[in-house]
PDB file of C-alpha atoms in Angstrom:
ATOM      1  CA  MET A   1      -4.954  15.720  13.605  1.00 44.00           C
ATOM      2  CA  THR A   2      -7.651  14.129  15.711  1.00 43.00           C
ATOM      3  CA  ASP A   3      -8.626  11.078  13.684  1.00 47.00           C
ATOM      4  CA  ASN A   4      -8.845   7.893  15.763  1.00 54.00           C
ATOM      5  CA  ASP A   5      -8.491   5.602  12.724  1.00 60.00           C
ATOM      6  CA  PRO A   6      -4.812   4.518  12.551  1.00 61.00           C
ATOM      7  CA  ASN A   7      -5.019   3.891   8.793  1.00 68.00           C
ATOM      8  CA  ALA A   8      -6.377   7.399   8.205  1.00 68.00           C
ATOM      9  CA  SER A   9      -3.576   8.822  10.367  1.00 86.00           C
ATOM     10  CA  ILE A  10      -0.966   6.875   8.382  1.00 93.00           C
ATOM     11  CA  ALA A  11      -2.489   8.051   5.088  1.00 92.00           C
ATOM     12  CA  ALA A  12      -2.527  11.665   6.283  1.00 89.00           C
ATOM     13  CA  ALA A  13       1.085  11.448   7.468  1.00 91.00           C
ATOM     14  CA  GLN A  14       2.141   9.855   4.171  1.00 94.00           C
ATOM     15  CA  ALA A  15       0.416  12.651   2.238  1.00 93.00           C
ATOM     16  CA  VAL A  16       2.459  15.221   4.186  1.00 89.00           C
ATOM     17  CA  LEU A  17       5.690  13.401   3.271  1.00 92.00           C
ATOM     18  CA  ASP A  18       4.682  12.938  -0.363  1.00 94.00           C
ATOM     19  CA  ALA A  19       4.011  16.669  -0.750  1.00 92.00           C
ATOM     20  CA  VAL A  20       7.794  17.266  -0.643  1.00 92.00           C
ATOM     21  CA  PRO A  21       9.397  16.368  -4.015  1.00 92.00           C
ATOM     22  CA  PHE A  22      12.691  15.263  -2.399  1.00 92.00           C
ATOM     23  CA  HIS A  23      10.780  12.789  -0.248  1.00 92.00           C
ATOM     24  CA  ASP A  24       8.350  11.617  -2.922  1.00 89.00           C
ATOM     25  CA  GLN A  25      10.826  11.347  -5.806  1.00 91.00           C
ATOM     26  CA  VAL A  26      14.174  10.568  -4.154  1.00 92.00           C
ATOM     27  CA  LEU A  27      13.937   9.105  -0.645  1.00 94.00           C
ATOM     28  CA  ARG A  28      10.485   7.506  -0.958  1.00 95.00           C
ATOM     29  CA  PRO A  29       9.891   7.028   2.781  1.00 97.00           C
ATOM     30  CA  ARG A  30       6.835   5.079   3.965  1.00 97.00           C
ATOM     31  CA  VAL A  31       4.925   5.913   7.122  1.00 97.00           C
ATOM     32  CA  VAL A  32       4.379   2.633   8.973  1.00 97.00           C
ATOM     33  CA  ALA A  33       2.987   3.856  12.321  1.00 96.00           C
ATOM     34  CA  VAL A  34       1.731   7.137  13.713  1.00 94.00           C
ATOM     35  CA  ASP A  35       0.234   8.417  16.947  1.00 91.00           C
ATOM     36  CA  PRO A  36      -0.450  12.151  16.512  1.00 84.00           C
ATOM     37  CA  ARG A  37      -1.592  12.589  20.114  1.00 85.00           C
ATOM     38  CA  ALA A  38       1.660  11.179  21.483  1.00 88.00           C
ATOM     39  CA  GLY A  39       3.787  12.836  18.814  1.00 88.00           C
ATOM     40  CA  SER A  40       5.245   9.584  17.529  1.00 94.00           C
ATOM     41  CA  LEU A  41       5.872   8.498  13.966  1.00 95.00           C
ATOM     42  CA  ASP A  42       7.666   5.505  12.425  1.00 98.00           C
ATOM     43  CA  VAL A  43       8.987   5.889   8.886  1.00 98.00           C
ATOM     44  CA  ALA A  44      10.524   3.096   6.789  1.00 98.00           C
ATOM     45  CA  LEU A  45      13.139   3.549   4.088  1.00 97.00           C
ATOM     46  CA  ASP A  46      13.473   0.729   1.570  1.00 94.00           C
ATOM     47  CA  PRO A  47      16.699  -0.226  -0.265  1.00 89.00           C
ATOM     48  CA  ASN A  48      17.598   2.062  -3.166  1.00 89.00           C
ATOM     49  CA  PRO A  49      21.045   1.770  -4.835  1.00 85.00           C
ATOM     50  CA  ALA A  50      21.002   5.485  -5.682  1.00 85.00           C
ATOM     51  CA  LEU A  51      21.149   6.336  -1.966  1.00 87.00           C
ATOM     52  CA  ARG A  52      24.269   4.309  -1.148  1.00 85.00           C
ATOM     53  CA  ARG A  53      27.502   6.052  -0.174  1.00 83.00           C
ATOM     54  CA  SER A  54      29.477   4.198  -2.867  1.00 79.00           C
ATOM     55  CA  ARG A  55      28.969   1.650  -5.629  1.00 78.00           C
ATOM     56  CA  GLU A  56      31.000  -0.952  -3.718  1.00 79.00           C
ATOM     57  CA  ASP A  57      29.297  -0.478  -0.367  1.00 81.00           C
ATOM     58  CA  GLY A  58      25.691  -1.274   0.577  1.00 84.00           C
ATOM     59  CA  ALA A  59      25.607   1.342   3.337  1.00 92.00           C
ATOM     60  CA  LEU A  60      23.573   4.494   2.874  1.00 94.00           C
ATOM     61  CA  HIS A  61      25.129   7.933   2.562  1.00 92.00           C
ATOM     62  CA  GLY A  62      25.075   9.769   5.901  1.00 93.00           C
ATOM     63  CA  GLY A  63      23.009  12.571   4.396  1.00 94.00           C
ATOM     64  CA  VAL A  64      20.247  10.088   3.622  1.00 96.00           C
ATOM     65  CA  VAL A  65      20.164   8.968   7.252  1.00 97.00           C
ATOM     66  CA  ALA A  66      20.155  12.614   8.384  1.00 97.00           C
ATOM     67  CA  SER A  67      17.255  13.379   6.043  1.00 97.00           C
ATOM     68  CA  LEU A  68      15.326  10.380   7.345  1.00 97.00           C
ATOM     69  CA  ILE A  69      15.826  11.531  10.941  1.00 98.00           C
ATOM     70  CA  ASP A  70      14.809  15.105  10.130  1.00 97.00           C
ATOM     71  CA  LEU A  71      11.681  14.195   8.172  1.00 96.00           C
ATOM     72  CA  ALA A  72      10.494  11.710  10.813  1.00 96.00           C
ATOM     73  CA  ALA A  73      11.001  14.189  13.653  1.00 96.00           C
ATOM     74  CA  TYR A  74       9.525  17.146  11.761  1.00 93.00           C
ATOM     75  CA  ASN A  75       6.409  15.208  10.841  1.00 92.00           C
ATOM     76  CA  ALA A  76       5.911  13.808  14.353  1.00 93.00           C
ATOM     77  CA  VAL A  77       5.674  17.393  15.636  1.00 92.00           C
ATOM     78  CA  ALA A  78       3.698  18.702  12.655  1.00 88.00           C
ATOM     79  CA  LEU A  79       1.039  16.010  13.028  1.00 87.00           C
ATOM     80  CA  HIS A  80       0.831  16.465  16.808  1.00 86.00           C
ATOM     81  CA  LYS A  81       0.548  20.250  16.616  1.00 86.00           C
ATOM     82  CA  SER A  82      -1.246  20.511  13.236  1.00 85.00           C
ATOM     83  CA  ALA A  83       1.221  23.234  12.317  1.00 85.00           C
ATOM     84  CA  ALA A  84       4.333  23.849  10.251  1.00 87.00           C
ATOM     85  CA  THR A  85       7.440  23.040  12.295  1.00 89.00           C
ATOM     86  CA  PRO A  86      10.741  24.087  10.705  1.00 93.00           C
ATOM     87  CA  THR A  87      13.923  22.554  12.090  1.00 96.00           C
ATOM     88  CA  LEU A  88      15.876  24.754  14.508  1.00 96.00           C
ATOM     89  CA  ASP A  89      18.610  22.276  15.406  1.00 98.00           C
ATOM     90  CA  LEU A  90      19.449  18.692  14.481  1.00 98.00           C
ATOM     91  CA  ARG A  91      22.071  16.445  16.052  1.00 98.00           C
ATOM     92  CA  ILE A  92      22.922  13.002  14.740  1.00 98.00           C
ATOM     93  CA  ASP A  93      25.076  10.228  16.157  1.00 99.00           C
ATOM     94  CA  TYR A  94      26.035   7.656  13.520  1.00 98.00           C
ATOM     95  CA  LEU A  95      26.646   4.399  15.390  1.00 98.00           C
ATOM     96  CA  ARG A  96      27.372   1.986  12.520  1.00 97.00           C
ATOM     97  CA  PRO A  97      26.915   1.779   8.742  1.00 96.00           C
ATOM     98  CA  ALA A  98      23.228   1.986   7.859  1.00 96.00           C
ATOM     99  CA  VAL A  99      22.059  -0.629   5.371  1.00 93.00           C
ATOM    100  CA  ALA A 100      18.440  -0.369   4.192  1.00 93.00           C
ATOM    101  CA  PRO A 101      15.749  -1.254   4.915  1.00 97.00           C
ATOM    102  CA  LEU A 102      15.626   1.107   7.879  1.00 98.00           C
ATOM    103  CA  VAL A 103      12.955   2.371  10.233  1.00 98.00           C
ATOM    104  CA  ALA A 104      13.188   5.776  11.917  1.00 99.00           C
ATOM    105  CA  ARG A 105      11.211   5.919  15.165  1.00 98.00           C
ATOM    106  CA  ALA A 106      10.471   9.517  16.142  1.00 98.00           C
ATOM    107  CA  ARG A 107       9.192  10.237  19.658  1.00 98.00           C
ATOM    108  CA  MET A 108       8.367  13.704  20.911  1.00 96.00           C
ATOM    109  CA  VAL A 109      10.172  14.473  24.163  1.00 96.00           C
ATOM    110  CA  ARG A 110       8.664  17.893  24.771  1.00 95.00           C
ATOM    111  CA  ALA A 111       6.151  20.108  23.010  1.00 92.00           C
ATOM    112  CA  GLY A 112       5.750  23.652  24.214  1.00 91.00           C
ATOM    113  CA  ARG A 113       3.882  26.559  22.675  1.00 91.00           C
ATOM    114  CA  ARG A 114       6.757  27.658  20.444  1.00 94.00           C
ATOM    115  CA  THR A 115       9.227  24.775  20.264  1.00 95.00           C
ATOM    116  CA  ALA A 116       9.313  20.991  20.413  1.00 95.00           C
ATOM    117  CA  THR A 117      12.071  18.419  20.908  1.00 97.00           C
ATOM    118  CA  VAL A 118      12.035  14.984  19.277  1.00 97.00           C
ATOM    119  CA  ASP A 119      14.310  11.956  19.673  1.00 98.00           C
ATOM    120  CA  VAL A 120      14.725   9.584  16.732  1.00 99.00           C
ATOM    121  CA  THR A 121      16.157   6.069  16.742  1.00 99.00           C
ATOM    122  CA  VAL A 122      17.044   4.506  13.379  1.00 99.00           C
ATOM    123  CA  VAL A 123      17.134   0.708  13.269  1.00 98.00           C
ATOM    124  CA  ASP A 124      18.043  -1.740  10.510  1.00 98.00           C
ATOM    125  CA  ALA A 125      16.149  -4.888   9.472  1.00 96.00           C
ATOM    126  CA  ALA A 126      17.683  -6.833  12.379  1.00 97.00           C
ATOM    127  CA  GLY A 127      16.506  -4.203  14.881  1.00 98.00           C
ATOM    128  CA  VAL A 128      20.049  -2.935  15.467  1.00 98.00           C
ATOM    129  CA  THR A 129      20.296   0.795  16.165  1.00 99.00           C
ATOM    130  CA  VAL A 130      22.399   2.445  13.445  1.00 98.00           C
ATOM    131  CA  ALA A 131      21.842   6.126  14.285  1.00 99.00           C
ATOM    132  CA  LEU A 132      20.342   8.383  16.934  1.00 99.00           C
ATOM    133  CA  GLY A 133      19.056  11.886  16.391  1.00 99.00           C
ATOM    134  CA  ARG A 134      17.574  14.749  18.360  1.00 99.00           C
ATOM    135  CA  GLY A 135      15.887  17.709  16.775  1.00 98.00           C
ATOM    136  CA  SER A 136      14.420  20.967  17.974  1.00 98.00           C
ATOM    137  CA  PHE A 137      11.571  22.446  15.972  1.00 96.00           C
ATOM    138  CA  MET A 138       9.803  25.804  15.887  1.00 95.00           C
ATOM    139  CA  ILE A 139       6.012  25.605  16.024  1.00 93.00           C
ATOM    140  CA  LEU A 140       4.378  28.035  13.601  1.00 91.00           C
ATOM    141  CA  GLU A 141       0.728  28.362  14.503  1.00 79.00           C
ATOM    142  CA  GLY A 142      -1.422  30.302  12.196  1.00 59.00           C
TER     143      GLY A 142
END
């Protein structure tokens, strides 16, 4: 992606997310910032009671946070490389209960010819870090 218009970049990144039914119909993430050249992407997740870990608790299920980290990291690489980038490895540190709204901030650490590494910080509405993730991704050029 080489577009210099930030709104066009956000729209393009959102279209990539919306093409996946799980994202579009269940998680409903929103791209709020993107820099394809730097390999960075910020994705917001709004409150949704269906994603909570229990009826009594406002915190999100850990799998939701993991999915948010994975989709933010994957798309940061995919937009930077203009290629499919399946996940090779994903590590997550849950630091505290995650209550939406959340923002996942994906930043590419390294992008080689065949693999890329991305760090993701997930923050809540108060800016408190609730989870950290690191993913490795294969770069499929073709």
